[in-house]
Every structure is written in structure tokens, then in C-alpha cells.
mmCIF file of C-alpha atoms and ligand atoms in Angstrom:
data_model
loop_
_atom_site.group_PDB
_atom_site.id
_atom_site.type_symbol
_atom_site.label_atom_id
_atom_site.label_comp_id
_atom_site.label_asym_id
_atom_site.label_seq_id
_atom_site.Cartn_x
_atom_site.Cartn_y
_atom_site.Cartn_z
ATOM 1 C CA MET M 942 -2.127 1.425 -41.169
ATOM 2 C CA THR M 943 1.413 2.550 -40.322
ATOM 3 C CA GLY M 944 2.198 1.406 -36.670
ATOM 4 C CA ILE M 945 5.387 2.482 -34.046
ATOM 5 C CA ASP M 946 7.206 -0.457 -35.663
ATOM 6 C CA ASP M 947 6.949 0.723 -39.096
ATOM 7 C CA LEU M 948 8.979 3.898 -38.132
ATOM 8 C CA PRO M 949 12.403 4.225 -37.930
ATOM 9 C CA ILE M 950 12.357 4.539 -34.161
ATOM 10 C CA ARG M 951 15.574 4.053 -32.060
ATOM 11 C CA ASP M 952 16.545 0.370 -31.356
ATOM 12 C CA GLU M 953 16.254 0.861 -27.633
ATOM 13 C CA LEU M 954 12.559 2.005 -28.014
ATOM 14 C CA ARG M 955 11.302 -1.073 -30.012
ATOM 15 C CA GLY M 956 9.123 -3.081 -27.709
ATOM 16 C CA GLN M 957 8.832 -0.701 -24.839
ATOM 17 C CA SER M 958 5.618 0.537 -23.421
ATOM 18 C CA PRO M 959 4.948 4.397 -22.394
ATOM 19 C CA TYR M 960 4.045 5.376 -18.854
ATOM 20 C CA GLY M 961 0.605 4.728 -18.480
ATOM 21 C CA ALA M 962 -1.205 4.556 -15.191
ATOM 22 C CA PRO M 963 -4.600 4.432 -16.182
ATOM 23 C CA GLN M 964 -6.966 7.271 -16.252
ATOM 24 C CA LEU M 965 -10.421 5.769 -15.537
ATOM 25 C CA ASP M 966 -13.357 7.801 -14.688
ATOM 26 C CA VAL M 967 -14.590 6.053 -11.270
ATOM 27 C CA PRO M 968 -15.949 7.595 -7.959
ATOM 28 C CA VAL M 969 -12.878 7.023 -6.024
ATOM 29 C CA ARG M 970 -9.276 7.382 -7.794
ATOM 30 C CA LEU M 971 -6.189 6.581 -5.181
ATOM 31 C CA ASN M 972 -3.957 5.382 -8.130
ATOM 32 C CA THR M 973 -1.449 8.092 -8.772
ATOM 33 C CA ASN M 974 -0.546 9.326 -5.311
ATOM 34 C CA GLU M 975 -2.120 12.633 -5.804
ATOM 35 C CA ASN M 976 -3.289 14.777 -3.040
ATOM 36 C CA PRO M 977 -6.753 14.556 -2.543
ATOM 37 C CA TYR M 978 -7.479 18.049 -1.367
ATOM 38 C CA PRO M 979 -8.213 20.745 -3.859
ATOM 39 C CA LEU M 980 -6.153 24.049 -3.394
ATOM 40 C CA PRO M 981 -7.684 26.258 -0.848
ATOM 41 C CA GLU M 982 -9.883 29.156 -2.182
ATOM 42 C CA ALA M 983 -7.330 31.685 -1.021
ATOM 43 C CA LEU M 984 -4.639 30.405 -2.837
ATOM 44 C CA VAL M 985 -6.760 29.786 -5.984
ATOM 45 C CA ALA M 986 -7.427 33.898 -5.853
ATOM 46 C CA ARG M 987 -3.725 34.357 -5.355
ATOM 47 C CA ILE M 988 -2.801 32.277 -8.300
ATOM 48 C CA ALA M 989 -5.269 34.193 -10.507
ATOM 49 C CA GLU M 990 -3.748 37.472 -9.425
ATOM 50 C CA ARG M 991 0.072 36.247 -9.863
ATOM 51 C CA VAL M 992 -0.844 34.850 -13.351
ATOM 52 C CA THR M 993 -2.777 37.976 -14.412
ATOM 53 C CA GLU M 994 0.307 40.008 -13.525
ATOM 54 C CA ALA M 995 2.399 37.407 -15.526
ATOM 55 C CA ALA M 996 -0.013 37.732 -18.569
ATOM 56 C CA ARG M 997 0.605 41.424 -18.819
ATOM 57 C CA GLU M 998 4.141 40.457 -19.919
ATOM 58 C CA LEU M 999 3.501 36.951 -21.739
ATOM 59 C CA ASN M 1000 4.938 39.158 -25.007
ATOM 60 C CA ARG M 1001 8.254 38.325 -23.279
ATOM 61 C CA TYR M 1002 10.193 35.315 -22.500
ATOM 62 C CA PRO M 1003 9.958 34.108 -18.885
ATOM 63 C CA ASP M 1004 13.094 34.699 -16.542
ATOM 64 C CA ARG M 1005 15.143 31.945 -18.075
ATOM 65 C CA GLU M 1006 16.899 31.543 -14.681
ATOM 66 C CA ALA M 1007 13.797 31.518 -12.520
ATOM 67 C CA VAL M 1008 15.482 33.111 -9.721
ATOM 68 C CA GLU M 1009 12.872 34.553 -7.639
ATOM 69 C CA LEU M 1010 11.348 31.011 -7.826
ATOM 70 C CA ARG M 1011 14.539 29.306 -6.858
ATOM 71 C CA THR M 1012 14.872 31.813 -4.163
ATOM 72 C CA ALA M 1013 11.649 30.756 -2.761
ATOM 73 C CA LEU M 1014 12.287 27.244 -3.120
ATOM 74 C CA ALA M 1015 15.607 27.431 -1.383
ATOM 75 C CA GLY M 1016 13.628 29.427 1.641
ATOM 76 C CA TYR M 1017 10.982 26.769 1.643
ATOM 77 C CA LEU M 1018 13.892 23.923 2.087
ATOM 78 C CA SER M 1019 15.956 26.064 4.506
ATOM 79 C CA ARG M 1020 12.805 26.452 6.482
ATOM 80 C CA THR M 1021 11.421 22.681 6.554
ATOM 81 C CA ALA M 1022 14.162 20.221 5.739
ATOM 82 C CA GLY M 1023 16.963 20.938 8.140
ATOM 83 C CA HIS M 1024 19.695 22.457 5.854
ATOM 84 C CA ARG M 1025 20.186 25.959 4.380
ATOM 85 C CA VAL M 1026 20.551 25.881 0.686
ATOM 86 C CA GLY M 1027 20.928 29.196 -1.308
ATOM 87 C CA THR M 1028 19.408 30.030 -4.742
ATOM 88 C CA GLU M 1029 22.449 28.947 -6.602
ATOM 89 C CA GLN M 1030 21.782 25.485 -5.282
ATOM 90 C CA VAL M 1031 18.287 24.828 -6.524
ATOM 91 C CA TRP M 1032 17.078 24.423 -9.892
ATOM 92 C CA ALA M 1033 13.483 23.935 -10.988
ATOM 93 C CA ALA M 1034 11.982 22.256 -14.034
ATOM 94 C CA ASN M 1035 8.465 21.048 -15.285
ATOM 95 C CA GLY M 1036 7.806 18.381 -12.696
ATOM 96 C CA SER M 1037 10.474 16.238 -11.127
ATOM 97 C CA ASN M 1038 10.585 14.094 -14.111
ATOM 98 C CA GLU M 1039 12.120 17.021 -16.246
ATOM 99 C CA VAL M 1040 14.658 17.772 -13.658
ATOM 100 C CA ILE M 1041 15.822 13.848 -13.633
ATOM 101 C CA GLN M 1042 15.544 14.140 -17.370
ATOM 102 C CA GLN M 1043 18.087 16.930 -17.232
ATOM 103 C CA LEU M 1044 20.095 15.030 -14.813
ATOM 104 C CA LEU M 1045 20.432 11.927 -17.030
ATOM 105 C CA GLN M 1046 21.141 14.166 -20.173
ATOM 106 C CA THR M 1047 23.762 15.811 -18.352
ATOM 107 C CA PHE M 1048 25.324 12.760 -16.630
ATOM 108 C CA GLY M 1049 23.985 9.782 -18.298
ATOM 109 C CA GLY M 1050 23.640 9.314 -22.137
ATOM 110 C CA PRO M 1051 24.608 6.854 -24.668
ATOM 111 C CA GLY M 1052 27.871 4.799 -23.319
ATOM 112 C CA ARG M 1053 26.816 5.467 -19.913
ATOM 113 C CA SER M 1054 24.366 3.893 -17.376
ATOM 114 C CA ALA M 1055 22.188 4.572 -14.616
ATOM 115 C CA LEU M 1056 21.482 2.311 -11.492
ATOM 116 C CA GLY M 1057 18.241 1.917 -9.276
ATOM 117 C CA PHE M 1058 17.062 -0.807 -6.715
ATOM 118 C CA GLU M 1059 13.809 -2.064 -7.658
ATOM 119 C CA PRO M 1060 10.903 -2.343 -7.225
ATOM 120 C CA SER M 1061 11.131 1.583 -7.588
ATOM 121 C CA TYR M 1062 9.673 4.381 -9.548
ATOM 122 C CA SER M 1063 9.510 3.414 -13.063
ATOM 123 C CA MET M 1064 10.065 6.552 -14.604
ATOM 124 C CA HIS M 1065 13.777 6.562 -13.309
ATOM 125 C CA ALA M 1066 14.196 3.572 -15.905
ATOM 126 C CA LEU M 1067 11.981 5.173 -18.730
ATOM 127 C CA ILE M 1068 13.798 8.345 -18.517
ATOM 128 C CA SER M 1069 17.362 6.605 -18.716
ATOM 129 C CA ARG M 1070 16.145 4.745 -21.622
ATOM 130 C CA GLY M 1071 14.821 7.922 -23.310
ATOM 131 C CA THR M 1072 18.117 9.848 -23.003
ATOM 132 C CA GLY M 1073 20.109 6.546 -24.278
ATOM 133 C CA THR M 1074 21.416 5.678 -20.716
ATOM 134 C CA ARG M 1075 21.563 2.065 -20.077
ATOM 135 C CA TRP M 1076 19.487 1.109 -17.313
ATOM 136 C CA LEU M 1077 20.851 -1.508 -14.344
ATOM 137 C CA SER M 1078 18.311 -2.979 -12.080
ATOM 138 C CA GLY M 1079 19.566 -3.696 -8.625
ATOM 139 C CA PRO M 1080 17.879 -5.519 -6.087
ATOM 140 C CA ARG M 1081 16.066 -5.120 -2.780
ATOM 141 C CA LYS M 1082 15.731 -7.079 0.034
ATOM 142 C CA ALA M 1083 12.292 -9.218 0.680
ATOM 143 C CA ASP M 1084 11.278 -6.373 2.980
ATOM 144 C CA PHE M 1085 12.055 -3.849 0.355
ATOM 145 C CA THR M 1086 14.805 -2.195 2.187
ATOM 146 C CA ILE M 1087 17.956 -1.784 0.381
ATOM 147 C CA ASP M 1088 20.391 -4.351 1.172
ATOM 148 C CA VAL M 1089 23.649 -2.283 1.574
ATOM 149 C CA SER M 1090 26.336 -4.852 1.138
ATOM 150 C CA ALA M 1091 24.730 -6.237 -2.141
ATOM 151 C CA ALA M 1092 24.196 -2.667 -3.301
ATOM 152 C CA ARG M 1093 27.882 -1.652 -2.814
ATOM 153 C CA ALA M 1094 29.007 -4.890 -4.674
ATOM 154 C CA GLU M 1095 26.609 -3.885 -7.588
ATOM 155 C CA ILE M 1096 27.876 -0.318 -7.827
ATOM 156 C CA ALA M 1097 31.618 -1.645 -7.495
ATOM 157 C CA GLU M 1098 31.046 -4.387 -10.371
ATOM 158 C CA ARG M 1099 28.875 -2.189 -12.777
ATOM 159 C CA ARG M 1100 30.486 1.156 -12.085
ATOM 160 C CA PRO M 1101 27.292 3.148 -13.085
ATOM 161 C CA HIS M 1102 27.399 6.806 -14.097
ATOM 162 C CA VAL M 1103 24.218 7.560 -12.200
ATOM 163 C CA VAL M 1104 22.659 5.976 -8.876
ATOM 164 C CA PHE M 1105 19.146 6.666 -7.993
ATOM 165 C CA ILE M 1106 17.941 6.305 -4.471
ATOM 166 C CA CYS M 1107 14.354 6.748 -4.075
ATOM 167 C CA SER M 1108 13.247 7.837 -0.423
ATOM 168 C CA PRO M 1109 10.607 7.415 0.808
ATOM 169 C CA ASN M 1110 10.413 4.667 -2.234
ATOM 170 C CA ASN M 1111 7.756 4.352 -4.803
ATOM 171 C CA PRO M 1112 5.711 2.081 -4.959
ATOM 172 C CA THR M 1113 6.741 0.350 -1.690
ATOM 173 C CA GLY M 1114 6.857 3.506 0.758
ATOM 174 C CA THR M 1115 10.001 2.522 2.099
ATOM 175 C CA ALA M 1116 12.313 5.142 3.771
ATOM 176 C CA VAL M 1117 16.158 5.026 3.252
ATOM 177 C CA ALA M 1118 18.119 5.545 6.254
ATOM 178 C CA ALA M 1119 20.836 8.575 6.026
ATOM 179 C CA ASP M 1120 23.849 6.138 6.887
ATOM 180 C CA THR M 1121 22.641 3.795 3.727
ATOM 181 C CA VAL M 1122 22.801 6.724 1.499
ATOM 182 C CA ILE M 1123 26.161 7.762 2.927
ATOM 183 C CA ALA M 1124 27.224 4.372 2.210
ATOM 184 C CA LEU M 1125 26.013 4.063 -1.448
ATOM 185 C CA TYR M 1126 27.455 7.448 -1.966
ATOM 186 C CA GLU M 1127 30.919 6.310 -0.949
ATOM 187 C CA ALA M 1128 30.948 3.081 -2.932
ATOM 188 C CA ALA M 1129 29.693 5.316 -5.953
ATOM 189 C CA GLN M 1130 32.760 7.555 -5.620
ATOM 190 C CA ALA M 1131 35.179 4.531 -5.095
ATOM 191 C CA ALA M 1132 33.763 3.392 -8.553
ATOM 192 C CA GLY M 1133 33.203 6.593 -10.043
ATOM 193 C CA PRO M 1134 33.000 9.414 -9.744
ATOM 194 C CA THR M 1135 29.325 8.873 -9.916
ATOM 195 C CA MET M 1136 26.372 11.146 -9.533
ATOM 196 C CA VAL M 1137 23.837 10.029 -6.799
ATOM 197 C CA VAL M 1138 20.390 11.033 -7.143
ATOM 198 C CA VAL M 1139 18.164 11.200 -4.126
ATOM 199 C CA ASP M 1140 14.591 11.363 -5.233
ATOM 200 C CA GLU M 1141 12.460 12.571 -2.534
ATOM 201 C CA ALA M 1142 9.344 13.377 -4.174
ATOM 202 C CA TYR M 1143 7.390 11.992 -0.861
ATOM 203 C CA GLY M 1144 9.943 13.756 1.637
ATOM 204 C CA GLU M 1145 7.323 15.679 3.437
ATOM 205 C CA PHE M 1146 5.142 12.543 4.013
ATOM 206 C CA SER M 1147 7.823 10.911 5.809
ATOM 207 C CA HIS M 1148 8.380 9.946 9.634
ATOM 208 C CA GLN M 1149 12.130 10.482 9.094
ATOM 209 C CA PRO M 1150 14.189 13.904 8.441
ATOM 210 C CA SER M 1151 14.796 15.228 5.022
ATOM 211 C CA LEU M 1152 18.053 13.728 3.534
ATOM 212 C CA LEU M 1153 18.749 16.976 2.214
ATOM 213 C CA PRO M 1154 21.910 17.708 5.010
ATOM 214 C CA LEU M 1155 23.640 15.083 3.155
ATOM 215 C CA ILE M 1156 24.480 17.238 -0.117
ATOM 216 C CA GLU M 1157 26.661 19.125 2.060
ATOM 217 C CA GLY M 1158 30.290 18.318 1.432
ATOM 218 C CA ARG M 1159 29.034 15.800 -1.200
ATOM 219 C CA PRO M 1160 29.243 17.471 -4.382
ATOM 220 C CA HIS M 1161 28.066 14.435 -6.460
ATOM 221 C CA MET M 1162 24.790 14.400 -4.678
ATOM 222 C CA VAL M 1163 21.534 15.452 -5.775
ATOM 223 C CA LEU M 1164 18.167 15.709 -3.904
ATOM 224 C CA THR M 1165 14.841 16.298 -6.093
ATOM 225 C CA ARG M 1166 11.665 17.193 -4.815
ATOM 226 C CA THR M 1167 8.194 18.138 -6.329
ATOM 227 C CA MET M 1168 5.187 20.219 -5.861
ATOM 228 C CA SER M 1169 3.150 17.339 -7.196
ATOM 229 C CA LYS M 1170 2.668 15.420 -4.143
ATOM 230 C CA ALA M 1171 2.981 17.439 -0.605
ATOM 231 C CA PHE M 1172 1.870 20.819 -2.217
ATOM 232 C CA GLY M 1173 -1.367 18.916 -4.091
ATOM 233 C CA ALA M 1174 -0.350 20.681 -7.381
ATOM 234 C CA ALA M 1175 0.153 17.721 -9.704
ATOM 235 C CA GLY M 1176 -1.391 19.842 -12.403
ATOM 236 C CA LEU M 1177 1.153 22.577 -12.015
ATOM 237 C CA ARG M 1178 4.154 20.476 -12.955
ATOM 238 C CA LEU M 1179 6.805 21.820 -10.875
ATOM 239 C CA GLY M 1180 9.925 19.700 -9.583
ATOM 240 C CA TYR M 1181 13.297 21.065 -8.084
ATOM 241 C CA LEU M 1182 16.474 19.989 -7.071
ATOM 242 C CA ALA M 1183 19.326 21.062 -4.501
ATOM 243 C CA ALA M 1184 22.750 20.346 -4.904
ATOM 244 C CA ASP M 1185 25.945 21.719 -5.166
ATOM 245 C CA PRO M 1186 25.914 24.920 -7.223
ATOM 246 C CA ALA M 1187 28.249 23.300 -10.151
ATOM 247 C CA VAL M 1188 25.520 20.496 -10.796
ATOM 248 C CA VAL M 1189 23.154 23.610 -11.226
ATOM 249 C CA ASP M 1190 25.525 24.990 -13.661
ATOM 250 C CA ALA M 1191 25.724 21.815 -15.393
ATOM 251 C CA VAL M 1192 22.163 21.154 -16.035
ATOM 252 C CA GLN M 1193 22.215 24.397 -17.893
ATOM 253 C CA LEU M 1194 23.985 22.823 -20.474
ATOM 254 C CA VAL M 1195 21.040 20.843 -21.538
ATOM 255 C CA ARG M 1196 17.782 22.651 -20.352
ATOM 256 C CA LEU M 1197 15.923 24.106 -23.154
ATOM 257 C CA PRO M 1198 16.171 27.927 -22.865
ATOM 258 C CA TYR M 1199 13.035 29.350 -21.092
ATOM 259 C CA HIS M 1200 11.905 25.977 -20.252
ATOM 260 C CA LEU M 1201 9.780 27.187 -17.459
ATOM 261 C CA SER M 1202 6.888 29.341 -18.556
ATOM 262 C CA SER M 1203 6.019 32.630 -16.735
ATOM 263 C CA VAL M 1204 2.465 31.261 -16.100
ATOM 264 C CA THR M 1205 4.292 28.437 -14.066
ATOM 265 C CA GLN M 1206 6.468 30.447 -12.371
ATOM 266 C CA ALA M 1207 4.032 32.742 -11.000
ATOM 267 C CA THR M 1208 1.716 29.742 -9.938
ATOM 268 C CA ALA M 1209 4.423 28.019 -7.993
ATOM 269 C CA LEU M 1210 5.393 31.132 -6.269
ATOM 270 C CA ALA M 1211 1.564 31.647 -5.220
ATOM 271 C CA ALA M 1212 1.642 28.161 -3.674
ATOM 272 C CA LEU M 1213 4.961 28.857 -1.776
ATOM 273 C CA GLU M 1214 3.246 31.657 -0.216
ATOM 274 C CA HIS M 1215 0.585 29.340 1.073
ATOM 275 C CA THR M 1216 3.239 26.469 2.201
ATOM 276 C CA ASP M 1217 1.838 26.536 5.977
ATOM 277 C CA THR M 1218 -1.814 25.652 4.906
ATOM 278 C CA LEU M 1219 -0.647 23.220 2.416
ATOM 279 C CA LEU M 1220 1.545 21.362 5.045
ATOM 280 C CA GLY M 1221 -1.281 21.335 7.107
ATOM 281 C CA TYR M 1222 -2.962 18.846 4.680
ATOM 282 C CA VAL M 1223 0.168 16.902 4.553
ATOM 283 C CA GLU M 1224 -0.450 16.187 8.399
ATOM 284 C CA GLN M 1225 -3.730 15.105 7.739
ATOM 285 C CA LEU M 1226 -2.766 12.610 5.018
ATOM 286 C CA LYS M 1227 -0.143 11.233 7.393
ATOM 287 C CA ALA M 1228 -2.790 10.409 9.904
ATOM 288 C CA GLU M 1229 -4.832 8.849 7.190
ATOM 289 C CA ARG M 1230 -1.872 6.933 5.818
ATOM 290 C CA ASP M 1231 -1.203 5.485 9.163
ATOM 291 C CA ARG M 1232 -4.829 4.668 9.692
ATOM 292 C CA LEU M 1233 -4.994 2.737 6.303
ATOM 293 C CA VAL M 1234 -1.676 0.549 7.438
ATOM 294 C CA GLY M 1235 -3.547 -0.356 10.649
ATOM 295 C CA GLU M 1236 -6.699 -1.034 9.422
ATOM 296 C CA LEU M 1237 -5.331 -2.833 6.413
ATOM 297 C CA ARG M 1238 -3.487 -5.167 8.870
ATOM 298 C CA ALA M 1239 -6.546 -5.598 10.843
ATOM 299 C CA ILE M 1240 -8.421 -6.940 8.064
ATOM 300 C CA GLY M 1241 -5.434 -9.333 7.479
ATOM 301 C CA TYR M 1242 -3.499 -8.106 4.760
ATOM 302 C CA ARG M 1243 0.188 -7.705 5.043
ATOM 303 C CA VAL M 1244 1.410 -4.101 4.574
ATOM 304 C CA THR M 1245 4.658 -2.637 3.826
ATOM 305 C CA ALA M 1246 5.729 0.337 6.439
ATOM 306 C CA SER M 1247 4.893 3.425 4.419
ATOM 307 C CA ASP M 1248 6.552 6.787 4.785
ATOM 308 C CA ALA M 1249 5.029 8.138 1.954
ATOM 309 C CA ASN M 1250 1.117 9.189 0.959
ATOM 310 C CA PHE M 1251 0.466 5.674 -0.103
ATOM 311 C CA VAL M 1252 0.488 2.171 1.239
ATOM 312 C CA GLN M 1253 1.841 -1.259 -0.294
ATOM 313 C CA PHE M 1254 -0.178 -4.140 0.850
ATOM 314 C CA GLY M 1255 -0.954 -7.853 -0.169
ATOM 315 C CA ARG M 1256 -0.391 -10.513 -0.810
ATOM 316 C CA PHE M 1257 -2.392 -11.739 -3.614
ATOM 317 C CA ALA M 1258 -2.120 -15.157 -5.622
ATOM 318 C CA ASP M 1259 -3.096 -12.914 -8.457
ATOM 319 C CA SER M 1260 -2.543 -8.973 -7.785
ATOM 320 C CA HIS M 1261 -4.239 -8.210 -11.042
ATOM 321 C CA LEU M 1262 -7.307 -9.741 -10.276
ATOM 322 C CA ALA M 1263 -7.662 -8.304 -7.021
ATOM 323 C CA TRP M 1264 -6.979 -4.985 -8.368
ATOM 324 C CA GLN M 1265 -10.004 -5.579 -10.731
ATOM 325 C CA ALA M 1266 -12.200 -6.867 -8.105
ATOM 326 C CA ILE M 1267 -11.371 -3.636 -6.152
ATOM 327 C CA LEU M 1268 -12.065 -1.437 -9.219
ATOM 328 C CA ASP M 1269 -15.385 -3.176 -9.669
ATOM 329 C CA ARG M 1270 -16.373 -1.695 -6.412
ATOM 330 C CA GLY M 1271 -15.739 1.696 -7.713
ATOM 331 C CA VAL M 1272 -12.202 2.283 -6.338
ATOM 332 C CA LEU M 1273 -9.225 2.774 -8.642
ATOM 333 C CA ILE M 1274 -5.675 2.050 -7.121
ATOM 334 C CA ARG M 1275 -2.392 0.891 -8.638
ATOM 335 C CA ASP M 1276 -1.221 -2.217 -9.756
ATOM 336 C CA ASN M 1277 2.453 -1.241 -10.086
ATOM 337 C CA GLY M 1278 3.447 -5.054 -11.539
ATOM 338 C CA VAL M 1279 5.230 -6.003 -8.175
ATOM 339 C CA PRO M 1280 4.066 -9.731 -7.872
ATOM 340 C CA GLY M 1281 1.557 -9.902 -5.120
ATOM 341 C CA TRP M 1282 1.244 -6.640 -4.070
ATOM 342 C CA LEU M 1283 -1.050 -3.343 -4.684
ATOM 343 C CA ARG M 1284 -0.503 0.172 -3.746
ATOM 344 C CA VAL M 1285 -3.277 2.385 -2.886
ATOM 345 C CA THR M 1286 -2.831 6.445 -2.408
ATOM 346 C CA ALA M 1287 -4.093 7.866 0.943
ATOM 347 C CA GLY M 1288 -7.269 10.045 0.047
ATOM 348 C CA THR M 1289 -9.927 12.170 2.050
ATOM 349 C CA PRO M 1290 -11.363 9.887 4.956
ATOM 350 C CA ALA M 1291 -14.439 9.139 2.848
ATOM 351 C CA GLU M 1292 -12.382 7.959 0.177
ATOM 352 C CA ASN M 1293 -10.285 5.814 2.447
ATOM 353 C CA ASP M 1294 -13.390 4.274 3.851
ATOM 354 C CA ALA M 1295 -14.716 3.501 0.460
ATOM 355 C CA PHE M 1296 -11.486 1.665 -0.262
ATOM 356 C CA LEU M 1297 -11.352 -0.265 2.978
ATOM 357 C CA ASP M 1298 -14.664 -1.436 2.401
ATOM 358 C CA ALA M 1299 -13.824 -2.658 -0.744
ATOM 359 C CA ALA M 1300 -10.359 -4.366 0.401
ATOM 360 C CA LYS M 1301 -12.474 -6.026 3.204
ATOM 361 C CA HIS M 1302 -14.684 -7.749 0.461
ATOM 362 C CA VAL M 1303 -11.790 -8.827 -1.913
ATOM 363 C CA HIS M 1304 -9.887 -10.102 1.150
ATOM 364 C CA LYS M 1305 -12.797 -12.463 1.968
ATOM 365 C CA ASP M 1306 -13.452 -13.361 -1.834
ATOM 366 C CA HIS M 1307 -9.579 -13.624 -3.026
ATOM 367 C CA GLY M 1308 -7.773 -14.251 0.430
ATOM 368 C CA VAL M 1309 -4.096 -13.633 0.791
ATOM 369 C CA HIS M 1310 -1.232 -15.844 -0.903
ATOM 370 C CA PRO M 1311 -1.518 -19.118 1.382
ATOM 371 C CA GLU M 1312 2.015 -19.447 1.085
ATOM 372 C CA HIS M 1313 2.692 -16.286 2.914
ATOM 373 C CA SER M 1314 -0.505 -15.787 5.139
ATOM 374 C CA THR M 1315 1.139 -17.518 8.047
ATOM 375 C CA GLU M 1316 4.110 -15.511 8.386
ATOM 376 C CA HIS M 1317 1.702 -12.563 8.783
ATOM 377 C CA SER M 1318 2.278 -11.720 12.318
ATOM 378 C CA THR M 1319 6.020 -11.870 12.061
ATOM 379 C CA GLU M 1320 6.112 -9.931 8.928
ATOM 380 C CA GLN M 1321 4.274 -7.216 10.509
ATOM 381 C CA SER M 1322 6.600 -6.796 13.304
ATOM 382 C CA THR M 1323 9.833 -6.390 11.177
ATOM 383 C CA THR M 1324 8.005 -4.163 8.612
ATOM 384 C CA GLU M 1325 7.062 -1.901 11.904
ATOM 385 C CA GLU M 1326 10.580 -1.815 13.217
ATOM 386 C CA SER M 1327 11.940 -0.610 9.878
ATOM 387 C CA ALA M 1328 9.602 2.382 9.935
HETATM 388 C C1 PLP Z 833 5.508 11.288 -8.362
HETATM 389 C C2 PLP Z 833 6.769 11.116 -8.252
HETATM 390 C C3 PLP Z 833 7.767 11.924 -8.949
HETATM 391 C C4 PLP Z 833 7.128 13.258 -9.204
HETATM 392 O O1 PLP Z 833 6.885 13.667 -10.583
HETATM 393 P P1 PLP Z 833 6.439 14.945 -11.443
HETATM 394 O O2 PLP Z 833 7.096 15.261 -12.629
HETATM 395 O O3 PLP Z 833 7.294 16.084 -10.291
HETATM 396 O O4 PLP Z 833 5.189 15.144 -11.179
HETATM 397 C C5 PLP Z 833 9.050 11.981 -8.737
HETATM 398 N N1 PLP Z 833 9.694 10.767 -8.165
HETATM 399 C C6 PLP Z 833 8.891 9.787 -7.566
HETATM 400 C C7 PLP Z 833 9.297 8.884 -6.955
HETATM 401 C C8 PLP Z 833 7.385 9.950 -7.807
HETATM 402 O O5 PLP Z 833 6.563 9.102 -7.294
#
């Protein structure tokens, strides 16, 4: 039988693993940061209407520039993210993963490098490799915030072409302060010019305002967003960016013609008509997220302060064993490979109750890492401060 290794694949892909959150059929799935609420019926009906209209013209290619959709997205950001942006500053693609891929195809590539601060979103590294961009892993502090002086030194020394800042950060939930982003942008421009990509996939869930206003006067800064999380539309595959209009012009050089189908554009437009209802679910999820943080701490876990729709908790002597023990109780969460820690997505109140019940048992059976359990109370107060 032929295996991957028998094929003439690119050298940098040899030995790599594909992105692979397990898709298991269990009663409670809290592992991929999806929104647990199905779209409201009124929106489902509106999608059917919009898609029916689009279907009548499926013999034609879609609007290559997706102008109506980009205008609606610009309107959404202008209303909710504290900064006015125009259609010419917004670009959309099939998930923010495709947006990131287009950015790396444009600004990274062979002979170039991209830097991120890990643990962070694993797709930044994977898409870098996939586009032939060398991946550079920068550090975080023990509390998972970015160490500004270490990060500046890293940028000055390694001179990456692209810097990723994930805020709130996946999988830790950590928000990045605006002055940290500004400091890293300035360091990047001194070393560069270097593109700084702020991945704000969980922006709507944060306690802090959007970092969108920072793009003003910073032509090398890009903010990316997605409809997969806050809009409850992971199945739609719609991500977008906001930046200087020149960045939008630049990604045109690599995007496939007609990359965004008419059906996708119609569906996303319908969802944007229901923004207020969908943001109402976000408020419920934020309250559930805060409840998870409080109850996990009450059980005796250490919990990283979260600005997202998920919570990182630990510590475990063996996080994979603990992950399996929770799965054995019918609850699928995520082992992101951060030693000692696991990540749970905020679900419906009933799903969260099922998870908390499992977490209580697992804490009893597995215990926290003995070396760290004594620091529990001090750690709790510092992580709360950094929220
Ligand atoms: C989920 C997620 C994305 C979203 O990807 P889509 O392709 O839009 O579904 C992007 N960045 C981060 C950090 C994420 O966690």
C-alpha cells in the first residue's frame, strides 16, 4: 500500500500531522469552541429566502469582490467594534483560516518567516508551513500573557515577515492589552516592515474592547474576525479582515477568482441581518463562561482568566489521562497539548452542568499536579487581575 511517505510531498510537510480535533459522537461536545445554540428559526427562514434568490443565478459566477457582503461586514464592525471602517478596508473568505492563508501567501512564503507566541492557535503554524513560510515560536509567560520585552527582543533578533497576535488567545483565553499590541507593532516596524496580524476570532466574547481602532494609521496591521464563533455559524465558513485598503488590494494577488460562493455570500448576508439576536446568545455564553471559571475554581482547579467562549483549566499530572476520564463520562473537551492543562468550550447551561459534574469526579480521582496545587490561591488572584 502506498503511504504519504512514498509520495513526493514537499520536504517541510514530511512527518507533520494535519489539524485534527477529534470528531467523536458523544452526548456533550465542548471541544471546538463552537456556539452551542442553533440559529434561530427566523434566521433559518431568511437564509432559505436569500439562498433561493441566489440559486436562480447559480449559472453565473458570484460577485468576485463580494461588495454587498463586505459592506455589511464593515457596517457590523463600525457599529460594534469602536471604529468606523469602509467596504474598501474589509475582505472576506471561506473562514478566517482562508483569510490567514491569503495573508501568508501574500506576505509570507518561501524564504520568509512568521512568528507567534505559543501556546496559541495551532493553525497559524500549520498554515505557515503550508504556504512555505518558516514558523518561529515565541514564548509566553507562565500566566500565558505575552512578555513584552522578551517579545520585542525576539522580533528584533529574528526579523519575521509576519507576526501573529491572537487576542483573546486560543487555547488559553488570554486577552492582549492594546498597549502590548502597539509595542509589538512598533518593534515589528523597526525590524521590518513587518505585517502584524491580530487574530480576534473571539473578539465578541472579550471583557476588553476590540483592538480594531489600532489599525488606524498602522498600514501594516491586519485584524481578522470570523462568523464561526460569535455568530454561531461555523458551518458557514465565513471569515474576514479589516485593514488599510492597500492590504485588501494586496490579497487580491493571491485569492482564487470567485473564491466565495454566491450561496455563502447570501447566507452570511442573512446572518448579518440578525446580528442583535445572535449577539444576545453571546451575552448568555459570556455569563456561562464566567460561571465555568467560578465553579472550576470552587472545585479546586487552577483556571486561566478567560476573555473567550472557552476556559483553560488544570493542572493535571497527565492531562491526556484526565481528558480521557472526562470523555468516559460522556463529555468531549480539548487536549491542546499544553502540558498540565485542558480546554473546555462554554456550552448550554445543561451541557456545562454535565461537564462540571464530570470535572468534579475527575478532580477527585486524578487530583491536580501536587507541585502546583499549593500555589492555587495566589495564582487565582494574579490571573483574576490580568482579566
Ligand atoms: C476558530 C478560530 C478561527 C476561526 O477559523 P474559521 O476558519 O473562521 O472557522 C480563527 N482563529 C482562531 C484563533 C480560532 O480559534
